[in-house]
């Protein structure tokens, strides 16, 4: 095998480079965290539109209250308060195909639609397949936000207002949404992860790393849950609530 290389970072006794930028001279005090993060992940200079879209996505995904990820973080922090990073990592394990990280699954569907010669037919094929399999519609539906997710409305409006964006992914998402409503015979909201999939696609983020941005964003939210847990602990209450509300049922062994 050829010897592997890296383009991400190098250092000497007196300097450090992030890609082709000198950390001290080019970045510190001159660039934002979001700009450098985008540059490191995407291997290109961010445009102003990239930063507007990326920040909107990161802010959207940061928080949604006492979700499974936040509960996991609070419970682990209660058990091991000396291990803040362990509590955050426990919460991040919940960023997956059902919560927070579903933009990856949605983007894979959008990629199929965009690549198709007949996009409407491909959207119909996808939705009929999901319905027949009785599986989850990634990026659609929300038990708290009905009939529409307010975050989605705002995110898509932000994308529509950006003339530099091609609009390809947003168009595919709307086509998929329309097809879902027709086939299911009811309106199913595009949730925030569906919208973020389209927005990240618009700025060139591959579906295979989209979930990474959810991880970055939600990590900040989980640190805020730990900060609140330090001042107003909820972990013990959650534990006691579950212990009280889920009864023990004695059953004979088989």
PDB file of C-alpha atoms in Angstrom, residues 65-66 69-79 87 222 224-230 232-236 238:
ATOM      1  CA  UNK A  65     -35.023  20.263  25.282  1.00  0.00           C
ATOM      2  CA  UNK A  66     -34.978  17.013  27.233  1.00  0.00           C
ATOM      3  CA  UNK A  69     -29.492  12.695  23.966  1.00  0.00           C
ATOM      4  CA  UNK A  70     -29.916  15.310  26.704  1.00  0.00           C
ATOM      5  CA  UNK A  71     -31.391  12.788  29.143  1.00  0.00           C
ATOM      6  CA  UNK A  72     -28.495  10.399  28.503  1.00  0.00           C
ATOM      7  CA  UNK A  73     -25.989  13.183  29.135  1.00  0.00           C
ATOM      8  CA  UNK A  74     -27.667  14.246  32.383  1.00  0.00           C
ATOM      9  CA  UNK A  75     -27.905  10.678  33.669  1.00  0.00           C
ATOM     10  CA  UNK A  76     -24.261   9.889  32.947  1.00  0.00           C
ATOM     11  CA  UNK A  77     -23.147  13.187  34.456  1.00  0.00           C
ATOM     12  CA  UNK A  78     -25.148  12.365  37.598  1.00  0.00           C
ATOM     13  CA  UNK A  79     -23.320   9.034  37.799  1.00  0.00           C
ATOM     14  CA  UNK A  87     -21.506  12.550  29.660  1.00  0.00           C
ATOM     15  CA  UNK A 222     -25.232  18.938  25.691  1.00  0.00           C
ATOM     16  CA  UNK A 224     -25.341  23.528  28.223  1.00  0.00           C
ATOM     17  CA  UNK A 225     -27.379  20.694  29.770  1.00  0.00           C
ATOM     18  CA  UNK A 226     -24.407  19.813  31.966  1.00  0.00           C
ATOM     19  CA  UNK A 227     -24.030  23.464  32.987  1.00  0.00           C
ATOM     20  CA  UNK A 228     -27.698  23.465  34.033  1.00  0.00           C
ATOM     21  CA  UNK A 229     -27.349  20.078  35.711  1.00  0.00           C
ATOM     22  CA  UNK A 230     -24.605  21.548  37.894  1.00  0.00           C
ATOM     23  CA  UNK A 232     -30.312  22.590  38.976  1.00  0.00           C
ATOM     24  CA  UNK A 233     -29.903  18.787  38.894  1.00  0.00           C
ATOM     25  CA  UNK A 234     -32.587  16.817  37.062  1.00  0.00           C
ATOM     26  CA  UNK A 235     -30.840  13.449  36.731  1.00  0.00           C
ATOM     27  CA  UNK A 236     -31.979  12.141  40.107  1.00  0.00           C
ATOM     28  CA  UNK A 238     -35.563  11.496  36.054  1.00  0.00           C
TER      29      UNK A 238
END
